[in-house]
Short mmCIF file of N, CA and C and ligand atoms in Angstrom, two decimals:
data_model
loop_
_atom_site.label_atom_id
_atom_site.label_comp_id
_atom_site.label_asym_id
_atom_site.label_seq_id
_atom_site.Cartn_x
_atom_site.Cartn_y
_atom_site.Cartn_z
N SER S 79 -90.95 -54.86 -66.83
CA SER S 79 -90.75 -53.98 -65.91
C SER S 79 -92.49 -53.84 -65.14
N ALA S 80 -92.62 -53.06 -63.89
CA ALA S 80 -94.27 -53.03 -63.36
C ALA S 80 -94.79 -52.67 -64.14
N PRO S 81 -96.28 -53.24 -64.25
CA PRO S 81 -97.04 -52.41 -65.10
C PRO S 81 -97.72 -50.53 -64.19
N ILE S 82 -98.41 -50.22 -65.16
CA ILE S 82 -98.48 -48.76 -64.34
C ILE S 82 -99.99 -48.71 -64.76
N SER S 83 -100.61 -48.21 -64.15
CA SER S 83 -102.39 -48.06 -64.31
C SER S 83 -102.96 -47.06 -63.75
N ARG S 84 -103.95 -46.44 -64.47
CA ARG S 84 -104.25 -44.97 -64.15
C ARG S 84 -106.39 -45.34 -63.97
N PHE S 85 -106.55 -44.44 -63.60
CA PHE S 85 -108.55 -44.85 -63.27
C PHE S 85 -108.85 -43.74 -64.33
N LEU S 86 -108.96 -43.97 -65.52
CA LEU S 86 -109.70 -43.14 -66.40
C LEU S 86 -111.58 -42.69 -66.27
N PRO S 87 -112.14 -41.78 -65.48
CA PRO S 87 -113.13 -41.55 -64.56
C PRO S 87 -114.46 -41.56 -66.01
N ASP S 88 -113.89 -40.64 -66.82
CA ASP S 88 -114.70 -40.25 -68.02
C ASP S 88 -113.78 -40.41 -69.29
N GLU S 89 -114.96 -40.21 -70.17
CA GLU S 89 -114.16 -40.10 -72.12
C GLU S 89 -113.01 -38.65 -72.15
N ALA S 90 -113.49 -37.64 -71.62
CA ALA S 90 -112.54 -36.84 -71.33
C ALA S 90 -111.19 -37.38 -70.93
N ALA S 91 -111.16 -37.91 -69.49
CA ALA S 91 -109.48 -38.35 -69.06
C ALA S 91 -109.30 -39.70 -70.23
N THR S 92 -110.31 -39.93 -71.00
CA THR S 92 -109.33 -41.08 -71.41
C THR S 92 -107.88 -40.00 -72.69
N LEU S 93 -108.96 -39.21 -73.48
CA LEU S 93 -108.40 -38.71 -74.39
C LEU S 93 -107.38 -37.54 -73.40
N ALA S 94 -107.08 -37.14 -72.40
CA ALA S 94 -106.75 -36.49 -72.33
C ALA S 94 -105.21 -37.03 -71.32
N LEU S 95 -105.10 -38.38 -71.60
CA LEU S 95 -104.17 -39.19 -71.33
C LEU S 95 -103.75 -39.89 -72.27
N GLY S 96 -104.15 -40.27 -73.63
CA GLY S 96 -103.68 -40.23 -75.15
C GLY S 96 -102.61 -39.11 -74.84
N GLY S 97 -103.34 -37.80 -75.34
CA GLY S 97 -103.34 -36.72 -75.06
C GLY S 97 -101.73 -36.51 -74.80
N SER S 98 -101.44 -36.94 -73.25
CA SER S 98 -100.40 -36.06 -72.89
C SER S 98 -98.94 -37.08 -73.38
N TRP S 99 -99.19 -38.32 -74.21
CA TRP S 99 -98.42 -38.89 -74.81
C TRP S 99 -97.23 -38.38 -75.62
N ALA S 100 -98.26 -37.55 -76.45
CA ALA S 100 -98.04 -36.97 -77.40
C ALA S 100 -96.09 -36.02 -77.55
N ALA S 101 -96.34 -35.51 -76.37
CA ALA S 101 -94.64 -34.28 -76.16
C ALA S 101 -93.82 -35.40 -76.37
N SER S 102 -94.48 -36.39 -75.88
CA SER S 102 -92.56 -37.50 -75.92
C SER S 102 -92.65 -38.65 -76.55
N LEU S 103 -93.89 -38.58 -77.86
CA LEU S 103 -93.96 -39.80 -78.43
C LEU S 103 -92.62 -39.69 -79.33
N ALA S 104 -92.19 -40.93 -79.31
CA ALA S 104 -91.01 -41.20 -80.81
C ALA S 104 -90.81 -42.79 -81.56
N ALA S 105 -91.12 -42.74 -82.64
CA ALA S 105 -90.87 -43.37 -83.72
C ALA S 105 -89.59 -43.98 -84.13
N PRO S 106 -89.19 -45.22 -84.15
CA PRO S 106 -90.75 -46.37 -84.18
C PRO S 106 -90.63 -46.57 -83.23
N LEU S 107 -92.48 -47.52 -82.78
CA LEU S 107 -92.92 -47.61 -81.37
C LEU S 107 -93.88 -49.13 -82.58
N VAL S 108 -94.37 -50.08 -81.21
CA VAL S 108 -95.39 -50.61 -81.80
C VAL S 108 -96.37 -50.60 -80.27
N VAL S 109 -97.52 -50.70 -80.08
CA VAL S 109 -98.09 -50.13 -79.14
C VAL S 109 -99.69 -51.15 -79.37
N TYR S 110 -99.63 -52.17 -78.57
CA TYR S 110 -101.38 -52.69 -78.26
C TYR S 110 -101.86 -52.17 -77.95
N LEU S 111 -103.29 -51.58 -77.91
CA LEU S 111 -104.37 -51.75 -77.60
C LEU S 111 -105.40 -52.88 -77.27
N HIS S 112 -105.49 -53.21 -76.55
CA HIS S 112 -106.18 -54.58 -75.65
C HIS S 112 -107.62 -53.60 -74.93
N GLY S 113 -108.26 -54.91 -75.31
CA GLY S 113 -109.82 -54.29 -73.93
C GLY S 113 -111.07 -54.86 -75.24
N ASP S 114 -112.45 -54.59 -74.41
CA ASP S 114 -113.56 -55.21 -75.32
C ASP S 114 -114.07 -54.54 -76.11
N LEU S 115 -114.80 -54.65 -76.88
CA LEU S 115 -115.65 -53.44 -77.94
C LEU S 115 -116.09 -52.18 -76.44
N GLY S 116 -115.80 -51.37 -76.97
CA GLY S 116 -116.10 -50.32 -76.38
C GLY S 116 -115.00 -49.50 -75.42
N ALA S 117 -114.32 -50.41 -75.05
CA ALA S 117 -113.93 -50.29 -73.76
C ALA S 117 -112.85 -48.82 -73.85
N GLY S 118 -112.77 -48.07 -75.42
CA GLY S 118 -111.94 -46.61 -75.24
C GLY S 118 -110.80 -46.64 -76.45
N LYS S 119 -110.12 -47.91 -76.88
CA LYS S 119 -109.18 -48.09 -77.35
C LYS S 119 -108.82 -46.88 -78.32
N THR S 120 -110.01 -46.79 -79.64
CA THR S 120 -109.79 -45.83 -81.05
C THR S 120 -110.60 -44.70 -80.14
N THR S 121 -111.08 -44.36 -78.68
CA THR S 121 -111.20 -42.82 -77.89
C THR S 121 -109.04 -42.16 -77.10
N PHE S 122 -109.05 -43.47 -76.66
CA PHE S 122 -106.95 -42.76 -76.85
C PHE S 122 -106.58 -42.47 -77.73
N THR S 123 -106.62 -43.21 -78.83
CA THR S 123 -106.19 -43.35 -80.29
C THR S 123 -105.97 -41.78 -80.36
N ARG S 124 -107.74 -41.46 -80.89
CA ARG S 124 -107.87 -39.97 -80.44
C ARG S 124 -107.97 -38.78 -79.66
N GLY S 125 -107.61 -38.99 -78.61
CA GLY S 125 -106.39 -38.07 -78.03
C GLY S 125 -105.38 -37.82 -78.23
N LEU S 126 -104.51 -39.26 -77.91
CA LEU S 126 -102.88 -39.05 -79.04
C LEU S 126 -102.59 -37.72 -80.03
N LEU S 127 -103.84 -38.23 -81.21
CA LEU S 127 -103.48 -37.92 -82.14
C LEU S 127 -103.65 -36.21 -82.31
N ARG S 128 -104.92 -35.87 -81.41
CA ARG S 128 -105.25 -34.62 -81.46
C ARG S 128 -103.77 -34.06 -80.34
N GLY S 129 -102.88 -34.39 -79.54
CA GLY S 129 -101.90 -34.19 -79.01
C GLY S 129 -100.93 -33.96 -79.63
N LEU S 130 -101.33 -34.74 -81.00
CA LEU S 130 -100.02 -34.92 -82.10
C LEU S 130 -99.99 -33.56 -82.96
N GLY S 131 -101.04 -32.67 -82.52
CA GLY S 131 -101.69 -31.66 -83.84
C GLY S 131 -102.21 -31.99 -84.86
N HIS S 132 -103.46 -33.51 -85.10
CA HIS S 132 -104.13 -33.70 -86.22
C HIS S 132 -105.17 -33.51 -85.31
N ASN S 133 -105.96 -32.58 -86.43
CA ASN S 133 -107.27 -31.49 -86.20
C ASN S 133 -108.50 -32.14 -86.92
N GLY S 134 -108.15 -33.49 -87.68
CA GLY S 134 -109.43 -34.31 -88.31
C GLY S 134 -110.29 -34.52 -87.66
N ALA S 135 -111.38 -35.71 -88.52
CA ALA S 135 -111.45 -36.43 -87.48
C ALA S 135 -110.59 -37.88 -87.61
N VAL S 136 -111.06 -39.12 -86.43
CA VAL S 136 -110.18 -39.98 -86.41
C VAL S 136 -111.17 -40.85 -86.06
N LYS S 137 -111.71 -41.83 -87.56
CA LYS S 137 -112.50 -43.02 -87.59
C LYS S 137 -111.54 -43.94 -86.77
N SER S 138 -113.04 -44.56 -86.49
CA SER S 138 -112.19 -46.48 -86.23
C SER S 138 -111.78 -46.43 -88.02
N PRO S 139 -110.72 -48.03 -87.61
CA PRO S 139 -110.30 -48.26 -88.86
C PRO S 139 -111.04 -49.56 -88.83
N THR S 140 -112.28 -49.82 -88.80
CA THR S 140 -112.58 -51.40 -88.30
C THR S 140 -113.04 -51.91 -90.09
N TYR S 141 -112.98 -50.73 -90.71
CA TYR S 141 -113.70 -51.57 -92.09
C TYR S 141 -112.38 -50.77 -93.26
N ALA S 142 -111.95 -49.98 -92.62
CA ALA S 142 -110.61 -50.38 -93.47
C ALA S 142 -109.41 -50.75 -93.36
N LEU S 143 -109.22 -51.27 -91.88
CA LEU S 143 -108.12 -51.96 -91.49
C LEU S 143 -106.67 -51.23 -90.94
N VAL S 144 -106.54 -50.08 -91.62
CA VAL S 144 -105.06 -49.09 -90.85
C VAL S 144 -106.00 -47.87 -91.91
N GLU S 145 -106.20 -47.19 -90.71
CA GLU S 145 -105.66 -45.31 -90.88
C GLU S 145 -105.03 -44.69 -90.69
N SER S 146 -103.94 -44.09 -91.77
CA SER S 146 -102.96 -43.81 -91.87
C SER S 146 -102.48 -41.75 -91.38
N TYR S 147 -101.81 -41.22 -90.73
CA TYR S 147 -101.44 -40.11 -90.33
C TYR S 147 -100.35 -40.14 -90.65
N PRO S 148 -100.32 -39.14 -91.46
CA PRO S 148 -98.74 -38.16 -92.06
C PRO S 148 -98.61 -37.10 -90.65
N LEU S 149 -97.82 -37.05 -89.83
CA LEU S 149 -97.20 -36.13 -88.65
C LEU S 149 -95.90 -35.74 -89.59
N ALA S 150 -95.38 -34.42 -88.34
CA ALA S 150 -94.49 -33.81 -88.84
C ALA S 150 -93.03 -34.86 -88.36
N ALA S 151 -93.48 -35.45 -87.44
CA ALA S 151 -91.88 -36.31 -87.12
C ALA S 151 -91.76 -37.63 -87.25
N PHE S 152 -94.20 -37.99 -88.00
CA PHE S 152 -93.68 -39.79 -88.24
C PHE S 152 -94.95 -39.13 -88.83
N THR S 153 -95.36 -40.88 -89.53
CA THR S 153 -96.80 -41.12 -89.82
C THR S 153 -96.78 -42.48 -88.69
N LEU S 154 -98.34 -41.65 -88.00
CA LEU S 154 -98.92 -42.76 -87.41
C LEU S 154 -100.03 -43.67 -87.78
N HIS S 155 -100.15 -44.79 -88.06
CA HIS S 155 -100.89 -46.01 -88.69
C HIS S 155 -101.44 -46.32 -87.24
N HIS S 156 -103.45 -46.71 -87.87
CA HIS S 156 -104.18 -46.35 -86.58
C HIS S 156 -104.77 -48.17 -87.18
N PHE S 157 -104.21 -49.06 -86.50
CA PHE S 157 -104.85 -50.61 -87.37
C PHE S 157 -106.08 -50.44 -86.31
N ASP S 158 -107.10 -51.92 -87.06
CA ASP S 158 -108.26 -52.72 -86.24
C ASP S 158 -108.14 -53.63 -86.99
N LEU S 159 -108.25 -55.00 -86.24
CA LEU S 159 -108.38 -55.60 -86.96
C LEU S 159 -109.05 -56.97 -86.34
N TYR S 160 -110.31 -56.13 -86.14
CA TYR S 160 -111.38 -57.16 -85.18
C TYR S 160 -112.30 -58.01 -86.15
N ARG S 161 -112.10 -57.36 -87.71
CA ARG S 161 -112.97 -57.99 -89.06
C ARG S 161 -111.86 -59.52 -89.29
N PHE S 162 -110.98 -59.54 -89.36
CA PHE S 162 -109.60 -60.27 -89.52
C PHE S 162 -110.71 -61.92 -88.91
N SER S 163 -110.69 -62.61 -90.30
CA SER S 163 -111.61 -63.85 -89.91
C SER S 163 -110.15 -65.32 -90.02
N SER S 164 -109.09 -64.33 -90.68
CA SER S 164 -107.65 -65.26 -90.25
C SER S 164 -106.92 -64.57 -90.25
N PRO S 165 -105.59 -64.81 -89.05
CA PRO S 165 -104.45 -64.02 -89.28
C PRO S 165 -103.41 -64.04 -90.56
N GLU S 166 -104.13 -64.61 -91.67
CA GLU S 166 -103.25 -64.30 -93.05
C GLU S 166 -103.57 -63.37 -93.67
N GLU S 167 -104.56 -62.23 -93.07
CA GLU S 167 -105.40 -61.80 -93.13
C GLU S 167 -104.48 -60.21 -93.26
N TRP S 168 -103.39 -60.70 -92.92
CA TRP S 168 -102.53 -59.28 -92.38
C TRP S 168 -101.02 -59.61 -93.88
N GLN S 169 -100.68 -60.66 -93.94
CA GLN S 169 -100.21 -61.01 -95.39
C GLN S 169 -100.94 -59.91 -96.67
N ASP S 170 -102.03 -61.03 -96.76
CA ASP S 170 -102.66 -60.21 -97.99
C ASP S 170 -103.02 -58.67 -98.32
N ALA S 171 -102.48 -58.00 -97.42
CA ALA S 171 -103.15 -56.42 -97.19
C ALA S 171 -101.92 -55.76 -97.07
N GLY S 172 -100.78 -56.65 -97.08
CA GLY S 172 -99.38 -56.00 -96.78
C GLY S 172 -99.05 -54.75 -96.08
N LEU S 173 -99.36 -55.58 -94.40
CA LEU S 173 -99.17 -54.34 -93.77
C LEU S 173 -98.01 -54.04 -93.07
N ASP S 174 -97.52 -55.28 -92.88
CA ASP S 174 -95.95 -55.14 -92.82
C ASP S 174 -95.55 -54.03 -92.99
N ASP S 175 -95.23 -52.90 -94.54
CA ASP S 175 -94.33 -52.45 -95.19
C ASP S 175 -94.89 -50.92 -94.52
N LEU S 176 -96.17 -51.28 -93.25
CA LEU S 176 -95.85 -49.67 -92.82
C LEU S 176 -95.05 -49.97 -91.43
N PHE S 177 -94.46 -51.01 -90.89
CA PHE S 177 -93.39 -50.38 -89.90
C PHE S 177 -92.07 -50.37 -90.29
N GLY S 178 -91.88 -49.50 -89.61
CA GLY S 178 -90.08 -49.40 -89.38
C GLY S 178 -89.58 -48.04 -89.21
N ARG S 179 -90.35 -47.08 -90.02
CA ARG S 179 -90.23 -45.76 -89.31
C ARG S 179 -91.43 -45.22 -88.49
N SER S 180 -92.38 -45.44 -88.22
CA SER S 180 -93.62 -45.35 -87.71
C SER S 180 -94.03 -45.62 -86.35
N VAL S 181 -95.14 -44.75 -85.61
CA VAL S 181 -95.85 -45.51 -84.31
C VAL S 181 -96.71 -46.41 -85.32
N CYS S 182 -96.97 -47.43 -84.40
CA CYS S 182 -98.39 -48.11 -85.13
C CYS S 182 -99.13 -48.77 -83.84
N LEU S 183 -99.86 -47.89 -83.78
CA LEU S 183 -101.54 -48.99 -82.46
C LEU S 183 -102.74 -49.89 -83.03
N ILE S 184 -102.11 -51.02 -82.39
CA ILE S 184 -103.20 -51.99 -82.84
C ILE S 184 -104.57 -52.15 -82.40
N GLU S 185 -105.36 -52.46 -82.34
CA GLU S 185 -106.73 -52.36 -82.37
C GLU S 185 -106.59 -54.24 -82.72
N TRP S 186 -107.04 -55.16 -81.31
CA TRP S 186 -107.48 -56.60 -81.35
C TRP S 186 -106.16 -57.00 -82.02
N PRO S 187 -104.74 -57.15 -81.77
CA PRO S 187 -103.46 -57.67 -82.18
C PRO S 187 -103.57 -58.76 -82.51
N GLN S 188 -104.54 -59.24 -81.63
CA GLN S 188 -104.81 -61.01 -81.13
C GLN S 188 -104.84 -61.70 -82.33
N LEU S 189 -105.94 -60.95 -83.30
CA LEU S 189 -106.95 -61.33 -84.84
C LEU S 189 -105.64 -62.11 -85.77
N GLY S 190 -103.98 -60.97 -86.08
CA GLY S 190 -103.34 -61.03 -86.63
C GLY S 190 -102.25 -62.20 -86.73
N GLY S 191 -102.45 -63.13 -85.23
CA GLY S 191 -101.71 -64.21 -84.72
C GLY S 191 -100.16 -63.67 -84.83
N GLU S 192 -99.58 -64.49 -85.10
CA GLU S 192 -97.78 -64.02 -85.12
C GLU S 192 -97.30 -63.58 -86.42
N PHE S 193 -98.54 -63.08 -87.26
CA PHE S 193 -97.74 -61.98 -88.62
C PHE S 193 -97.55 -60.55 -88.14
N VAL S 194 -98.31 -59.96 -86.26
CA VAL S 194 -98.20 -58.59 -86.24
C VAL S 194 -96.88 -58.49 -85.25
N PRO S 195 -96.15 -57.55 -86.17
CA PRO S 195 -95.16 -57.21 -84.91
C PRO S 195 -95.21 -56.69 -83.47
N ALA S 196 -93.88 -57.47 -82.92
CA ALA S 196 -94.17 -57.66 -81.44
C ALA S 196 -94.17 -56.40 -81.05
N ALA S 197 -94.84 -55.95 -79.51
CA ALA S 197 -95.20 -55.15 -78.81
C ALA S 197 -93.98 -53.96 -78.02
N ASP S 198 -93.80 -52.76 -78.09
CA ASP S 198 -92.76 -52.18 -77.13
C ASP S 198 -94.25 -51.82 -75.82
N ILE S 199 -95.36 -52.18 -75.91
CA ILE S 199 -95.88 -50.93 -75.19
C ILE S 199 -97.02 -52.30 -75.21
N THR S 200 -97.89 -52.41 -74.12
CA THR S 200 -98.91 -52.39 -74.29
C THR S 200 -100.05 -51.48 -73.70
N VAL S 201 -101.31 -51.25 -74.66
CA VAL S 201 -101.86 -50.51 -73.76
C VAL S 201 -103.47 -51.44 -73.49
N GLN S 202 -103.89 -51.64 -71.79
CA GLN S 202 -105.22 -52.71 -71.65
C GLN S 202 -106.10 -51.88 -71.20
N LEU S 203 -107.02 -51.85 -71.37
CA LEU S 203 -108.60 -50.43 -70.73
C LEU S 203 -109.76 -51.67 -70.82
N GLU S 204 -110.33 -51.42 -69.57
CA GLU S 204 -111.06 -52.35 -69.12
C GLU S 204 -111.85 -51.34 -68.13
N ASN S 205 -113.27 -52.48 -68.50
CA ASN S 205 -114.56 -51.53 -67.43
C ASN S 205 -114.31 -51.37 -65.41
N ALA S 206 -114.47 -50.34 -65.61
CA ALA S 206 -114.40 -50.23 -63.74
C ALA S 206 -115.18 -49.17 -62.46
N GLU S 207 -116.34 -49.38 -62.51
CA GLU S 207 -117.25 -48.50 -62.08
C GLU S 207 -117.34 -47.88 -63.12
N ALA S 208 -117.48 -46.34 -63.19
CA ALA S 208 -118.27 -46.14 -64.19
C ALA S 208 -117.36 -45.57 -65.43
N GLY S 209 -116.14 -45.62 -65.56
CA GLY S 209 -114.94 -45.76 -66.13
C GLY S 209 -114.06 -46.44 -66.33
N ARG S 210 -112.96 -46.21 -66.82
CA ARG S 210 -111.98 -47.33 -67.13
C ARG S 210 -111.30 -47.36 -66.92
N MET S 211 -110.63 -48.87 -65.70
CA MET S 211 -109.01 -48.95 -65.91
C MET S 211 -108.27 -48.79 -66.85
N CYS S 212 -106.76 -48.92 -66.87
CA CYS S 212 -106.25 -48.33 -68.25
C CYS S 212 -105.08 -48.22 -67.60
N THR S 213 -104.27 -49.76 -67.87
CA THR S 213 -102.58 -50.53 -67.66
C THR S 213 -101.82 -50.67 -68.91
N LEU S 214 -100.71 -49.51 -68.38
CA LEU S 214 -99.46 -49.65 -69.37
C LEU S 214 -98.41 -50.21 -69.14
N THR S 215 -98.23 -51.16 -69.94
CA THR S 215 -96.97 -51.90 -69.67
C THR S 215 -95.95 -51.98 -70.57
N ALA S 216 -94.47 -52.07 -70.65
CA ALA S 216 -93.35 -51.97 -71.14
C ALA S 216 -93.11 -53.29 -71.32
N HIS S 217 -92.43 -53.67 -73.09
CA HIS S 217 -91.97 -55.26 -73.15
C HIS S 217 -90.73 -55.09 -73.65
N THR S 218 -90.17 -53.51 -74.30
CA THR S 218 -88.73 -53.44 -74.62
C THR S 218 -88.16 -52.67 -73.68
N PRO S 219 -86.60 -52.69 -74.26
CA PRO S 219 -86.45 -51.40 -73.52
C PRO S 219 -87.01 -49.61 -74.61
N GLN S 220 -86.58 -50.01 -75.75
CA GLN S 220 -87.61 -48.96 -76.59
C GLN S 220 -88.98 -48.22 -75.62
N GLY S 221 -89.96 -49.33 -75.24
CA GLY S 221 -91.47 -48.97 -74.72
C GLY S 221 -91.05 -48.57 -73.59
N GLN S 222 -90.00 -49.53 -72.70
CA GLN S 222 -89.37 -48.73 -71.41
C GLN S 222 -88.90 -47.34 -71.61
N LYS S 223 -88.21 -46.90 -72.00
CA LYS S 223 -87.77 -45.57 -72.12
C LYS S 223 -89.01 -44.61 -72.62
N SER S 224 -90.15 -45.14 -73.96
CA SER S 224 -91.24 -44.33 -74.59
C SER S 224 -92.25 -43.77 -72.42
N LEU S 225 -92.50 -44.97 -72.40
CA LEU S 225 -93.87 -45.17 -70.26
C LEU S 225 -92.56 -44.10 -69.61
N GLU S 226 -90.90 -44.22 -69.66
CA GLU S 226 -90.52 -42.86 -68.52
C GLU S 226 -90.47 -41.77 -69.16
N ALA S 227 -90.48 -41.46 -70.19
CA ALA S 227 -90.57 -40.48 -70.53
C ALA S 227 -91.67 -39.65 -70.59
N TRP S 228 -92.74 -40.80 -70.71
CA TRP S 228 -93.95 -40.14 -70.83
C TRP S 228 -94.78 -40.06 -69.20
N LEU S 229 -94.77 -41.04 -68.37
CA LEU S 229 -95.22 -40.41 -66.90
C LEU S 229 -94.76 -40.22 -65.79
N ASN S 230 -92.81 -39.89 -65.76
CA ASN S 230 -91.97 -39.60 -64.86
C ASN S 230 -92.30 -38.37 -64.84
P1 LIG K 202 -113.20 -49.19 -78.42
O1 LIG K 202 -112.17 -48.76 -79.57
O2 LIG K 202 -112.08 -49.81 -77.24
O3 LIG K 202 -114.27 -50.13 -79.39
P2 LIG K 202 -114.55 -46.46 -78.38
O4 LIG K 202 -112.88 -45.27 -78.28
O5 LIG K 202 -114.71 -46.52 -79.96
O6 LIG K 202 -114.24 -47.79 -77.61
O7 LIG K 202 -115.56 -46.36 -77.92
C1 LIG K 202 -115.39 -45.54 -76.31
C2 LIG K 202 -116.77 -45.70 -75.57
O8 LIG K 202 -116.47 -45.97 -74.19
C3 LIG K 202 -117.07 -44.07 -76.11
O9 LIG K 202 -118.44 -44.10 -76.29
C4 LIG K 202 -116.55 -43.50 -75.15
O10 LIG K 202 -117.34 -41.85 -75.07
C5 LIG K 202 -116.82 -44.02 -73.84
N1 LIG K 202 -115.39 -43.96 -72.81
C6 LIG K 202 -113.60 -43.74 -72.92
N2 LIG K 202 -113.30 -43.78 -72.30
C7 LIG K 202 -114.34 -43.53 -71.40
C8 LIG K 202 -114.15 -43.35 -69.78
N3 LIG K 202 -112.85 -43.72 -69.57
N4 LIG K 202 -115.38 -43.41 -68.46
C9 LIG K 202 -116.48 -43.57 -69.67
N5 LIG K 202 -116.58 -43.70 -70.93
C10 LIG K 202 -115.35 -43.61 -72.20
MG1 LIG K 203 -112.38 -48.79 -81.79
#
């Protein structure tokens, strides 16, 4: 289906867009977060987690590889593969075990190569004017359903 774009003028807008997904988000779902360093991938995830009722910190998982948040309806896993030196690290870290009944958001998924489960939705963040352009694309029927419930 056609990608959907939203202009995000400031950090608050990125947090709000992430937060607005919380009410309709359902597991299982795999989301790739694309964009340069500092594009807002972790900020978007922080907004989503706040919307889901997580009141604690949302740290960038750059060193830990994954931060997991057990929530009422499902566990959300937030991955960051930025420090991978080869895709095989995905297997070494046993990350496959975290998929199946969870919502998984993955920064730098391309560094995990073919080991990373396919995306239902991609979220692309790019610099635009002073803010960011966010483009959302569904790749599966499940992803399409989620985007429709969220944005319509
Ligand atoms: P990433 O995880 O993509 O590396 P972060 O979310 O850690 O990026 O950092 C994004 C940076 O950009 C933060 O400093 C945040 O305040 C800022 N930011 C987020 N969204 C916007 C926006 N829409 N416009 C301007 N700055 C933003
Ligand atoms: Mg990040």
